[in-house]
């Protein structure tokens, strides 16, 4: 089912910036926040804008209603098939899904998934692309791809294999058996599970120390860790040394040293 007559396209993705945080809400609750092309482009653009805005220190992504995101809008896809407009799915991924996922992973600021309900298909990919995942106890992850004759995409295959190992990842992909929030926490797919009514509060508590931390060090830590599994040990040691050279010249580093020696809390300025 595509966009309803009562919802404007500009309302499908709600973005609000306040207190150093960009909050993005997937806002199609009537279809479990399934992703349209416009939503994916809008999310990518919002994240890229946050990258350029020094006042934005973190990003939170959540869904309206009872779901986080059900993945691609199959209704929209069917309409394009029937109209003879649908491109090969590989092109669709390269044009919309992959740029959205890359923008999140490459943003050198924390991105938190506030997972309020089901995350299925590309919706699960979106959640797992985020740096930190706070999950309602009622939420579930579903690899829905097999049900429509497809393979997992948007980075889901890599995230699942790295967290679960090959055998369990294949089982999940082939059977589409839901992964409960508690099971996801055991595998390290999410950072924490909380009752649904405490989800927003838990995210706010997590944001506190992130917003107070030195922004440059936060960003470069993300860069360092994101590539850690793709480098050998010696290369990782060298990359650590390179990043320390950069951070060692910042005012925030000096402030941190002085604060420690003076037994006071550091006041980082992001430079």
Short mmCIF file of C-alpha atoms in Angstrom, two decimals:
data_model
loop_
_atom_site.label_atom_id
_atom_site.label_comp_id
_atom_site.label_asym_id
_atom_site.label_seq_id
_atom_site.Cartn_x
_atom_site.Cartn_y
_atom_site.Cartn_z
CA UNK A 1 0.00 0.00 0.00
CA UNK A 2 1.51 3.31 -1.05
CA UNK A 3 1.06 6.74 0.47
CA UNK A 4 -2.48 7.43 1.68
CA UNK A 5 -4.47 10.32 0.32
CA UNK A 6 -4.41 12.06 3.68
CA UNK A 7 -0.63 12.16 4.06
CA UNK A 8 1.59 14.55 2.17
CA UNK A 9 4.97 13.29 1.03
CA UNK A 10 6.76 15.96 3.04
CA UNK A 11 5.17 14.53 6.20
CA UNK A 12 6.57 11.02 5.64
CA UNK A 13 9.86 11.99 7.28
CA UNK A 14 9.87 14.36 10.24
CA UNK A 15 13.13 16.10 11.14
CA UNK A 16 13.66 18.27 14.20
CA UNK A 17 16.90 19.72 15.54
CA UNK A 18 17.09 20.82 19.17
CA UNK A 19 19.73 20.75 21.88
CA UNK A 20 22.43 19.55 19.52
CA UNK A 21 20.41 16.53 18.36
CA UNK A 22 18.81 15.86 14.99
CA UNK A 23 15.75 13.68 15.55
CA UNK A 24 14.37 11.89 12.51
CA UNK A 25 11.02 10.10 12.65
CA UNK A 26 9.86 7.73 9.93
CA UNK A 27 6.24 8.82 9.75
CA UNK A 28 4.08 6.36 7.85
CA UNK A 29 2.62 4.41 10.77
CA UNK A 30 -0.31 3.15 8.67
CA UNK A 31 2.15 1.03 6.65
CA UNK A 32 4.62 0.37 9.47
CA UNK A 33 6.90 3.18 8.24
CA UNK A 34 7.83 1.34 5.05
CA UNK A 35 10.37 3.27 3.03
CA UNK A 36 9.60 5.24 -0.10
CA UNK A 37 12.23 6.65 -2.40
CA UNK A 38 11.48 10.11 -1.04
CA UNK A 39 11.99 8.98 2.55
CA UNK A 40 15.33 7.37 1.78
CA UNK A 41 16.57 10.41 -0.09
CA UNK A 42 15.25 12.66 2.68
CA UNK A 43 16.99 10.66 5.39
CA UNK A 44 20.26 10.64 3.46
CA UNK A 45 20.04 14.39 2.89
CA UNK A 46 19.20 15.06 6.55
CA UNK A 47 22.22 13.06 7.72
CA UNK A 48 24.51 14.81 5.24
CA UNK A 49 23.18 18.19 6.44
CA UNK A 50 23.94 17.13 10.02
CA UNK A 51 27.48 16.37 8.92
CA UNK A 52 27.90 19.96 7.75
CA UNK A 53 26.23 21.51 10.81
CA UNK A 54 28.65 21.82 13.73
CA UNK A 55 25.76 22.51 16.11
CA UNK A 56 24.42 18.98 15.54
CA UNK A 57 26.30 16.58 17.80
CA UNK A 58 24.17 13.43 17.42
CA UNK A 59 21.33 11.92 15.40
CA UNK A 60 18.38 9.82 16.64
CA UNK A 61 16.25 7.78 14.23
CA UNK A 62 12.92 6.25 15.25
CA UNK A 63 9.54 5.29 13.83
CA UNK A 64 6.04 6.59 14.43
CA UNK A 65 3.43 4.24 15.82
CA UNK A 66 4.04 0.58 16.61
CA UNK A 67 6.89 -0.15 14.18
CA UNK A 68 10.40 1.10 13.59
CA UNK A 69 10.41 0.30 9.88
CA UNK A 70 8.96 -2.55 7.80
CA UNK A 71 11.49 -2.09 5.01
CA UNK A 72 10.85 -1.14 1.40
CA UNK A 73 7.37 -0.01 0.39
CA UNK A 74 6.27 -3.00 -1.67
CA UNK A 75 3.09 -1.19 -2.68
CA UNK A 76 5.12 1.57 -4.27
CA UNK A 77 7.33 -1.04 -5.94
CA UNK A 78 4.31 -2.91 -7.33
CA UNK A 79 2.86 0.30 -8.75
CA UNK A 80 6.09 0.98 -10.61
CA UNK A 81 6.22 -2.61 -11.89
CA UNK A 82 2.67 -2.30 -13.21
CA UNK A 83 3.50 1.03 -14.85
CA UNK A 84 6.64 -0.43 -16.40
CA UNK A 85 8.78 2.10 -14.53
CA UNK A 86 10.67 -0.02 -12.03
CA UNK A 87 14.44 -0.17 -12.65
CA UNK A 88 16.45 -3.31 -11.91
CA UNK A 89 16.60 -3.75 -8.15
CA UNK A 90 20.37 -3.39 -8.15
CA UNK A 91 19.97 0.11 -9.52
CA UNK A 92 17.32 0.83 -6.89
CA UNK A 93 19.75 -0.19 -4.15
CA UNK A 94 22.59 1.86 -5.59
CA UNK A 95 20.41 4.95 -6.00
CA UNK A 96 18.39 4.98 -2.77
CA UNK A 97 19.07 2.30 -0.16
CA UNK A 98 22.86 2.17 -0.19
CA UNK A 99 23.42 5.97 -0.12
CA UNK A 100 21.13 6.18 2.93
CA UNK A 101 23.05 3.45 4.76
CA UNK A 102 26.44 4.89 3.78
CA UNK A 103 25.47 8.36 5.00
CA UNK A 104 24.72 6.96 8.45
CA UNK A 105 27.87 4.88 8.66
CA UNK A 106 30.12 7.64 7.34
CA UNK A 107 28.73 10.43 9.52
CA UNK A 108 31.39 11.13 12.15
CA UNK A 109 28.79 11.77 14.81
CA UNK A 110 26.83 9.24 16.89
CA UNK A 111 23.67 7.89 15.26
CA UNK A 112 21.25 6.19 17.64
CA UNK A 113 18.43 3.90 16.53
CA UNK A 114 15.47 4.25 18.89
CA UNK A 115 13.84 0.95 17.92
CA UNK A 116 10.24 1.16 19.02
CA UNK A 117 8.87 -1.90 17.23
CA UNK A 118 9.36 -4.27 14.31
CA UNK A 119 12.41 -3.70 12.12
CA UNK A 120 12.05 -5.83 9.01
CA UNK A 121 13.94 -6.14 5.75
CA UNK A 122 15.65 -2.88 4.87
CA UNK A 123 14.19 -1.48 8.10
CA UNK A 124 16.38 -3.92 10.00
CA UNK A 125 19.30 -2.88 7.80
CA UNK A 126 18.62 0.75 8.70
CA UNK A 127 18.53 -0.01 12.42
CA UNK A 128 21.73 -2.04 12.35
CA UNK A 129 23.56 0.63 10.35
CA UNK A 130 23.23 2.97 13.32
CA UNK A 131 26.06 3.16 15.84
CA UNK A 132 24.02 2.52 18.97
CA UNK A 133 20.72 0.67 19.18
CA UNK A 134 18.29 1.12 22.07
CA UNK A 135 15.42 -1.28 21.68
CA UNK A 136 11.94 -1.65 23.13
CA UNK A 137 11.43 -5.06 24.71
CA UNK A 138 8.56 -5.70 22.29
CA UNK A 139 10.66 -5.04 19.18
CA UNK A 140 11.69 -7.74 16.73
CA UNK A 141 14.11 -8.02 13.83
CA UNK A 142 12.97 -9.90 10.74
CA UNK A 143 14.92 -10.76 7.61
CA UNK A 144 11.88 -10.51 5.35
CA UNK A 145 13.80 -10.71 2.08
CA UNK A 146 13.34 -14.46 1.48
CA UNK A 147 9.56 -14.01 1.55
CA UNK A 148 9.70 -11.90 -1.59
CA UNK A 149 12.37 -13.97 -3.32
CA UNK A 150 15.33 -11.73 -2.54
CA UNK A 151 18.61 -11.80 -0.61
CA UNK A 152 19.29 -9.54 2.41
CA UNK A 153 20.58 -6.16 1.32
CA UNK A 154 21.48 -2.65 2.49
CA UNK A 155 24.29 -4.09 4.60
CA UNK A 156 22.08 -6.51 6.53
CA UNK A 157 24.01 -9.58 5.37
CA UNK A 158 27.31 -8.27 6.72
CA UNK A 159 25.85 -7.05 10.01
CA UNK A 160 24.13 -10.37 10.65
CA UNK A 161 27.11 -12.60 9.83
CA UNK A 162 29.46 -10.51 11.98
CA UNK A 163 27.09 -10.62 14.95
CA UNK A 164 25.70 -14.17 14.72
CA UNK A 165 28.25 -16.14 12.74
CA UNK A 166 27.56 -17.81 9.41
CA UNK A 167 25.29 -20.65 10.51
CA UNK A 168 22.82 -18.66 12.59
CA UNK A 169 22.81 -15.81 10.08
CA UNK A 170 21.89 -18.21 7.28
CA UNK A 171 19.17 -19.79 9.41
CA UNK A 172 17.65 -16.40 10.11
CA UNK A 173 17.86 -15.32 6.46
CA UNK A 174 16.38 -18.56 5.12
CA UNK A 175 13.57 -18.98 7.65
CA UNK A 176 12.78 -15.31 8.36
CA UNK A 177 12.22 -16.34 11.96
CA UNK A 178 11.97 -13.15 14.05
CA UNK A 179 14.86 -12.29 16.34
CA UNK A 180 13.42 -11.04 19.60
CA UNK A 181 14.84 -8.02 21.38
CA UNK A 182 16.38 -10.19 24.10
CA UNK A 183 17.98 -12.47 21.52
CA UNK A 184 19.29 -9.45 19.62
CA UNK A 185 20.87 -8.15 22.81
CA UNK A 186 22.60 -11.49 23.40
CA UNK A 187 24.20 -11.29 19.96
CA UNK A 188 25.24 -7.69 20.41
CA UNK A 189 22.89 -6.50 17.67
CA UNK A 190 21.47 -3.95 20.11
CA UNK A 191 23.04 -2.14 23.05
CA UNK A 192 20.14 -2.28 25.47
CA UNK A 193 16.50 -3.31 25.72
CA UNK A 194 14.01 -1.42 27.88
CA UNK A 195 10.24 -1.39 28.39
CA UNK A 196 8.50 0.51 25.59
CA UNK A 197 7.40 3.27 27.94
CA UNK A 198 11.03 3.91 28.96
CA UNK A 199 12.52 3.95 25.46
CA UNK A 200 12.62 7.70 24.87
CA UNK A 201 13.95 8.34 28.38
CA UNK A 202 16.74 5.79 27.92
CA UNK A 203 17.82 7.41 24.66
CA UNK A 204 17.91 10.83 26.33
CA UNK A 205 20.09 9.45 29.12
CA UNK A 206 22.47 7.96 26.56
CA UNK A 207 22.67 11.27 24.69
CA UNK A 208 23.88 13.15 27.78
CA UNK A 209 27.50 11.92 27.89
CA UNK A 210 27.73 11.88 24.09
CA UNK A 211 26.82 15.56 23.87
CA UNK A 212 29.29 16.47 26.62
CA UNK A 213 32.18 14.51 25.07
CA UNK A 214 34.82 16.11 22.79
CA UNK A 215 33.18 16.08 19.36
CA UNK A 216 36.32 15.50 17.31
CA UNK A 217 37.38 12.53 19.43
CA UNK A 218 33.87 11.07 19.24
CA UNK A 219 33.88 11.31 15.46
CA UNK A 220 37.34 9.87 14.95
CA UNK A 221 36.59 7.04 17.38
CA UNK A 222 33.67 6.09 15.15
CA UNK A 223 35.92 6.21 12.09
CA UNK A 224 38.57 4.11 13.85
CA UNK A 225 36.16 1.45 15.06
CA UNK A 226 34.08 1.23 11.86
CA UNK A 227 37.13 0.12 9.89
CA UNK A 228 38.76 -1.98 12.60
CA UNK A 229 37.56 -5.34 11.27
CA UNK A 230 38.84 -4.55 7.79
CA UNK A 231 42.44 -3.76 8.85
CA UNK A 232 45.15 -6.09 10.06
CA UNK A 233 46.58 -5.45 13.52
CA UNK A 234 49.64 -3.49 12.42
CA UNK A 235 47.54 -1.28 10.16
CA UNK A 236 45.17 -0.60 13.04
CA UNK A 237 48.06 0.36 15.32
CA UNK A 238 49.33 2.78 12.70
CA UNK A 239 45.88 4.29 12.16
CA UNK A 240 45.49 4.81 15.91
CA UNK A 241 48.81 6.67 15.91
CA UNK A 242 47.71 8.87 13.01
CA UNK A 243 44.45 9.83 14.69
CA UNK A 244 46.19 10.54 17.99
CA UNK A 245 48.47 12.96 16.17
CA UNK A 246 45.40 14.83 14.95
CA UNK A 247 43.62 14.86 18.30
CA UNK A 248 46.77 15.70 20.24
CA UNK A 249 46.71 19.14 18.59
CA UNK A 250 43.14 19.99 19.63
CA UNK A 251 42.11 22.37 22.38
CA UNK A 252 39.79 19.70 23.74
CA UNK A 253 42.73 17.39 24.36
CA UNK A 254 44.53 20.10 26.33
CA UNK A 255 41.34 20.87 28.24
CA UNK A 256 40.95 17.20 29.14
CA UNK A 257 44.52 16.97 30.43
CA UNK A 258 44.17 20.15 32.48
CA UNK A 259 40.81 19.09 33.89
CA UNK A 260 42.23 15.76 35.01
CA UNK A 261 45.23 17.38 36.70
CA UNK A 262 43.02 20.00 38.35
CA UNK A 263 40.45 17.43 39.55
CA UNK A 264 37.53 19.09 37.77
CA UNK A 265 35.09 18.24 35.01
CA UNK A 266 36.32 19.06 31.53
CA UNK A 267 34.39 21.58 29.46
CA UNK A 268 34.87 20.53 25.87
CA UNK A 269 34.18 23.02 23.08
CA UNK A 270 34.47 20.76 20.06
CA UNK A 271 37.79 22.12 18.82
#
